[in-house]
PDB file of C-alpha atoms in Angstrom:
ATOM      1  CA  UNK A  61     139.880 178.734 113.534  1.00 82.00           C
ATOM      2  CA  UNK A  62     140.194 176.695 110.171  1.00 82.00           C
ATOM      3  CA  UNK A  63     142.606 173.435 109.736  1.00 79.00           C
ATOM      4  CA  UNK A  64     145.714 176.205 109.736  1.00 81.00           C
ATOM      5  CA  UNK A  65     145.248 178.065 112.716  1.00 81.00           C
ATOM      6  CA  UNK A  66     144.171 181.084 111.016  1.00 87.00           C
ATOM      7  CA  UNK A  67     140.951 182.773 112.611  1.00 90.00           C
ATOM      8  CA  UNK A  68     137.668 183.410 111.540  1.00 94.00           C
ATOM      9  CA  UNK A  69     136.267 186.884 110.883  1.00 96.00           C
ATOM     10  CA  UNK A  70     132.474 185.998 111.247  1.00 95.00           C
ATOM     11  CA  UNK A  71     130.238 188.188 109.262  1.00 96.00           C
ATOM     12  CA  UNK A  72     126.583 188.251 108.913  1.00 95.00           C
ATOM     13  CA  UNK A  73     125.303 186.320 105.839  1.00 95.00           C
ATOM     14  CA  UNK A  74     123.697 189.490 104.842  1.00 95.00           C
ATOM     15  CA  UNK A  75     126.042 191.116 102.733  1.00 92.00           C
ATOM     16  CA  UNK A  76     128.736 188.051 102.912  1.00 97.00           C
ATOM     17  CA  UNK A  77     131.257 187.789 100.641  1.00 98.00           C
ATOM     18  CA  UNK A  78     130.821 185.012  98.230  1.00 98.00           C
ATOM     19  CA  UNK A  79     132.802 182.856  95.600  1.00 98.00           C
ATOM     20  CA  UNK A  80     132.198 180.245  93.347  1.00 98.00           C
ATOM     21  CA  UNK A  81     134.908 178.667  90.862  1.00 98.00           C
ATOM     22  CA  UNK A  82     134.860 177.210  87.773  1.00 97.00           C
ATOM     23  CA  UNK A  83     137.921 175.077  86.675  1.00 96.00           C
ATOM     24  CA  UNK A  84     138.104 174.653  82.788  1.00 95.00           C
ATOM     25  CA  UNK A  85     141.238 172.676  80.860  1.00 93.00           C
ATOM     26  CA  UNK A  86     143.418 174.567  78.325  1.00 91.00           C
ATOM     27  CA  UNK A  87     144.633 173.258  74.999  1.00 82.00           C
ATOM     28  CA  UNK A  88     148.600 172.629  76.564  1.00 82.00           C
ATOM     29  CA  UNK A  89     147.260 169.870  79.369  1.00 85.00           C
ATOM     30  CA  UNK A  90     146.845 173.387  81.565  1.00 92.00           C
ATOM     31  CA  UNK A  91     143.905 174.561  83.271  1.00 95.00           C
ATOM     32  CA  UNK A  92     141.960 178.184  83.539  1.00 96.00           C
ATOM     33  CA  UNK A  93     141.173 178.686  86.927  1.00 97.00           C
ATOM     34  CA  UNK A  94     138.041 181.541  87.143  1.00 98.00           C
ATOM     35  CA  UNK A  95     136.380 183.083  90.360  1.00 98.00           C
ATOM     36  CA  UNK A  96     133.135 184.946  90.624  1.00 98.00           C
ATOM     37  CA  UNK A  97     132.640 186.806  93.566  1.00 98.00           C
ATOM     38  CA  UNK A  98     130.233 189.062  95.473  1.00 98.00           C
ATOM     39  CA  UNK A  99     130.345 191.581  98.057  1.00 98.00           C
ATOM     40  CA  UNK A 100     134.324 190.963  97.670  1.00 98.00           C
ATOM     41  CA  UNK A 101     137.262 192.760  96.511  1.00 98.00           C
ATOM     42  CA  UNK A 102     140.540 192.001  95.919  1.00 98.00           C
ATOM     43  CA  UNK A 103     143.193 194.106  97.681  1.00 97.00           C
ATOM     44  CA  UNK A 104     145.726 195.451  95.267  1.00 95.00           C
ATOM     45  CA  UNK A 105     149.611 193.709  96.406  1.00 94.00           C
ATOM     46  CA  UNK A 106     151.254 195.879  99.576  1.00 93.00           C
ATOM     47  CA  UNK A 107     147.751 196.490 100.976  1.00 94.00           C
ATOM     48  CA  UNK A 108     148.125 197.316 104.968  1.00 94.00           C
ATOM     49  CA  UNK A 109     147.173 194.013 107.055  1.00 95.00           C
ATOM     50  CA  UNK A 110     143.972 195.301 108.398  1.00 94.00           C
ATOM     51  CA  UNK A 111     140.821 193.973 107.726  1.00 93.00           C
ATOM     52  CA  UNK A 112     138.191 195.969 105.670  1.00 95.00           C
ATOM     53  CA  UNK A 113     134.499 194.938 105.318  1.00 94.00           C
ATOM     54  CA  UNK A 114     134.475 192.628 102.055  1.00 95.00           C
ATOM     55  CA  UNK A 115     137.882 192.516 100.822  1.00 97.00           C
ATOM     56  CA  UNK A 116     140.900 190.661 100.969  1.00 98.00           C
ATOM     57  CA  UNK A 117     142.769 187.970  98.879  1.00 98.00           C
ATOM     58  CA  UNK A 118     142.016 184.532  97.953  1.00 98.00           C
ATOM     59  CA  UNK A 119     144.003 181.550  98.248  1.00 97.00           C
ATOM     60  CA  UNK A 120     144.000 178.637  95.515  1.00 98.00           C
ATOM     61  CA  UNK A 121     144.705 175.177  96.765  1.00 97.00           C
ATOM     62  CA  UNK A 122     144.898 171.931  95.017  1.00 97.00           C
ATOM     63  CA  UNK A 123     144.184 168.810  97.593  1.00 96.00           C
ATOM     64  CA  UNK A 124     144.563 170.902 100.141  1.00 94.00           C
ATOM     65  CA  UNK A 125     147.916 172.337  99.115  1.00 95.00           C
ATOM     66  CA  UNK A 126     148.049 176.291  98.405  1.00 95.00           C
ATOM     67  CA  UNK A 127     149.216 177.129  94.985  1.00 95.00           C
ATOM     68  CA  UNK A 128     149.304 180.738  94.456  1.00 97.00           C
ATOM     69  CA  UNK A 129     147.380 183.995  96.113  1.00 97.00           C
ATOM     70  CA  UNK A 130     145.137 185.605  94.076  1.00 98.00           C
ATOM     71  CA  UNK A 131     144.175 189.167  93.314  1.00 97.00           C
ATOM     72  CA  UNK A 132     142.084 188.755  90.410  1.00 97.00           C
ATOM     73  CA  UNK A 133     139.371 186.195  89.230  1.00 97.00           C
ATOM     74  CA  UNK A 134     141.471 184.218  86.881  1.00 97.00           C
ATOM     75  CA  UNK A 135     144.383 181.966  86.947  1.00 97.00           C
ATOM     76  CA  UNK A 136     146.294 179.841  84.643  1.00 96.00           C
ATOM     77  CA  UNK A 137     147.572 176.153  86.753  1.00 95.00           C
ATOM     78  CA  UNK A 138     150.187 174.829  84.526  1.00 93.00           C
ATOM     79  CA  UNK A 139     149.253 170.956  83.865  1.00 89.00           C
ATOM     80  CA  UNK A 140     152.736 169.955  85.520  1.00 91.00           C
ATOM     81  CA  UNK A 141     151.049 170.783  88.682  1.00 93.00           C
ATOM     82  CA  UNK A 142     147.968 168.547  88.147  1.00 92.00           C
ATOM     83  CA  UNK A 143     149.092 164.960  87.980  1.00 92.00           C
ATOM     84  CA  UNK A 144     146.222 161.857  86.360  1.00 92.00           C
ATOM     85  CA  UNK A 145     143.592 161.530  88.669  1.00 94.00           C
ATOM     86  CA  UNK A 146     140.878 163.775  90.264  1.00 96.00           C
ATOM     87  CA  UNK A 147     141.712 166.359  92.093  1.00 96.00           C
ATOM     88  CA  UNK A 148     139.802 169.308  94.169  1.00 97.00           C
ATOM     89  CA  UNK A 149     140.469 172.834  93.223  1.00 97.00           C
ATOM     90  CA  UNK A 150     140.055 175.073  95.993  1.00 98.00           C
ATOM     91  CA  UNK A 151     139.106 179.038  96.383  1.00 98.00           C
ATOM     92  CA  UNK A 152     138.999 180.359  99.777  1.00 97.00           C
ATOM     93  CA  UNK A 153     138.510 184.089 100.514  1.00 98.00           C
ATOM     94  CA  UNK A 154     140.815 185.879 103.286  1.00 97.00           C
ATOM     95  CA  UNK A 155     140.882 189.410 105.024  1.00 97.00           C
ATOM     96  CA  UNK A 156     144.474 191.235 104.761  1.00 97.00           C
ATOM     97  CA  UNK A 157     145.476 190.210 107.960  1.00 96.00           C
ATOM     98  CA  UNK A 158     145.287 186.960 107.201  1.00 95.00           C
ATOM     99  CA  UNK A 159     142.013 186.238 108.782  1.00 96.00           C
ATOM    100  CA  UNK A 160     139.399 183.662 106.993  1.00 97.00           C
ATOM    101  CA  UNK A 161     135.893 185.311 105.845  1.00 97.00           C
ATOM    102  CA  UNK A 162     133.647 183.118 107.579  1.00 97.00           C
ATOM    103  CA  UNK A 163     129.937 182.983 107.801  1.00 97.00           C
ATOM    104  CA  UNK A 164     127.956 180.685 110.432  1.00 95.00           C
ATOM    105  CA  UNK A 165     131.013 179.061 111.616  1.00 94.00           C
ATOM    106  CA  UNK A 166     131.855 178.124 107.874  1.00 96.00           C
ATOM    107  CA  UNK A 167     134.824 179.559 105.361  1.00 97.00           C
ATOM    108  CA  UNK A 168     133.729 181.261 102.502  1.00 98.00           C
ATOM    109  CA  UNK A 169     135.155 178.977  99.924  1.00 97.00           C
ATOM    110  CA  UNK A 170     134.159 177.221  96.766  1.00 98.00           C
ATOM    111  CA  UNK A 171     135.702 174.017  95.543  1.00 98.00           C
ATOM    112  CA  UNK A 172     135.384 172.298  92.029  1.00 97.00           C
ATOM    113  CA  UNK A 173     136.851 168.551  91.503  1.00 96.00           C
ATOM    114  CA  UNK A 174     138.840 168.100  88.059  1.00 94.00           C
ATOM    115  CA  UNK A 175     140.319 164.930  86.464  1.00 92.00           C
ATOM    116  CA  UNK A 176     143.302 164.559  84.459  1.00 90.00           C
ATOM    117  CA  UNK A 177     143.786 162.261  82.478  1.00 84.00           C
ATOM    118  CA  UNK A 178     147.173 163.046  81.446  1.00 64.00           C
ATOM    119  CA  UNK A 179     150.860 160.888  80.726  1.00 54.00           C
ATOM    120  CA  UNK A 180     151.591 161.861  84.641  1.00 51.00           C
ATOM    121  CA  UNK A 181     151.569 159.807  87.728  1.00 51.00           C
ATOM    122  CA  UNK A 182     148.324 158.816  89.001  1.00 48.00           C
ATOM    123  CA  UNK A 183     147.527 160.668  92.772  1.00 46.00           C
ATOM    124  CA  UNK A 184     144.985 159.622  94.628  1.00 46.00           C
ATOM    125  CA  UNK A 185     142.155 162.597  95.659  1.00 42.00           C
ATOM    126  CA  UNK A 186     142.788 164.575  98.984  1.00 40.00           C
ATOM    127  CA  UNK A 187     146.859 163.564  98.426  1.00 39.00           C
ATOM    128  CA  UNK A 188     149.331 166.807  99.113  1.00 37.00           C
ATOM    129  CA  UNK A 189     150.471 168.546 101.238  1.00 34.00           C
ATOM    130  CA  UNK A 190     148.912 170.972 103.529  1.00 32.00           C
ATOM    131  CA  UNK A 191     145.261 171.210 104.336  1.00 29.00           C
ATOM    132  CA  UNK A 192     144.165 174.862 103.110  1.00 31.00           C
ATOM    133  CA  UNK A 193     140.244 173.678 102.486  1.00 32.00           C
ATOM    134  CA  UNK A 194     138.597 171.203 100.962  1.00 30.00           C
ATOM    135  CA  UNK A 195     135.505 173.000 100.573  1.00 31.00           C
ATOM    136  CA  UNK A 196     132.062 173.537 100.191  1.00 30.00           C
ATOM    137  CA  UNK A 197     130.106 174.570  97.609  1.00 32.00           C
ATOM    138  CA  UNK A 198     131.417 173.928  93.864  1.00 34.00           C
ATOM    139  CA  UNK A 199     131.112 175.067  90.031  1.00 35.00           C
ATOM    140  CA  UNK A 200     133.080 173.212  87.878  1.00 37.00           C
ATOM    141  CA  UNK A 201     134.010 169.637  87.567  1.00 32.00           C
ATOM    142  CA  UNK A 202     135.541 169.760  83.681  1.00 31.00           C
ATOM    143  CA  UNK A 203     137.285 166.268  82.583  1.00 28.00           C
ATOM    144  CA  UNK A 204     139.905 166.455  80.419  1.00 26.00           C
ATOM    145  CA  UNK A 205     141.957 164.207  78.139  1.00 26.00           C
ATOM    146  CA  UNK A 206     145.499 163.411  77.423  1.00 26.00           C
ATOM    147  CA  UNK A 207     145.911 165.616  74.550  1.00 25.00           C
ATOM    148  CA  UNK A 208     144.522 167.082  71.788  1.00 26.00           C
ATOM    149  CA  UNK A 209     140.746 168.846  72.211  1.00 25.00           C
ATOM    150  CA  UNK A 210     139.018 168.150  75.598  1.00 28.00           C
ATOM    151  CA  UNK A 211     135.471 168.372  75.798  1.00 29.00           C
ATOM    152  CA  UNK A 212     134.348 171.122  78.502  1.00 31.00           C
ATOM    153  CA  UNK A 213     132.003 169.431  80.988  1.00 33.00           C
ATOM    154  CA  UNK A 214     128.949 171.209  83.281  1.00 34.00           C
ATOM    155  CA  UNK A 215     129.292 172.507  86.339  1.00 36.00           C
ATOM    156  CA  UNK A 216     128.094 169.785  88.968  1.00 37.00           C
ATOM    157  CA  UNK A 217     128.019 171.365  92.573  1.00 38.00           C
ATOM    158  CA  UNK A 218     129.855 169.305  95.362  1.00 41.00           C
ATOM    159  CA  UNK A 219     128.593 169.087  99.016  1.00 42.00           C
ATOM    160  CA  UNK A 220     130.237 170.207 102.112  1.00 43.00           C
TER     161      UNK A 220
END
């Protein structure tokens, strides 16, 4: 079971769903939020709660907070949500009945740190509220800056 209480549905790594996410900051102090997966699709909204082989939902979380449920690979996170300070942006893939994809004993997640540097108050990292994932495996670790044009930073991969 993860931090949650939510099972694992253990699959072979064979054929494994897979996710990476890239985190990139938008002209308005927002950021783009974009998921690559594999051997996954995303159930379309009212899907029955029984798991099918490689699809499912994914669940954004910022510090371990969820922030939205996703059924595509891209999301917009309004800036208001991302106060000064680094954060980690986390993707973790579910089943429809709520069950985690898991391979190895492991969620099949990807997590990518940003930093804002924004007119907000500073949080620390790993501050909020629940503990949805703090992941494994990252692609994006953009910086951005208070205003104006932010320079778009490479992807640097974070242990898990």
């Amino acid at each position: 079971m993860d931090e949650r209480g939510r099972h694992y549905r253990e699959v072979d790594e064979k054929g494994a769903p897979e996710v990476s996410v890239e985190v990139q900051p938008d002209s308005d102090d927002s950021w783009d939020v974009l998921l690559t997966v594999h051997n996954f699709r995303f159930s379309p909204s009212g899907a029955r709660a029984v798991p099918v082989a490689g699809r499912g939902v994914a669940l954004l979380s910022l510090d371990g907070r969820t922030i939205a449920r996703l059924r595509t690979t891209d999301h917009h996170l309004p800036g208001g949500l991302v106060p000064r300070g680094t954060h980690h942006v986390t993707v973790r893939l579910y089943a429809d009945d709520g069950t985690v994809w898991a391979v190895d004993g492991e969620p099949v997640q990807s997590t990518a740190d940003i930093t804002a540097s924004g007119a907000g108050p500073a949080t620390p990292s790993g501050a909020g509220g629940g503990t949805e994932g703090a992941g494994a495996g990252a692609s994006g670790t953009p910086t951005a800056g208070g205003s104006g044009c932010r320079p778009r930073v490479p992807v640097t991969p974070r242990p898990g």
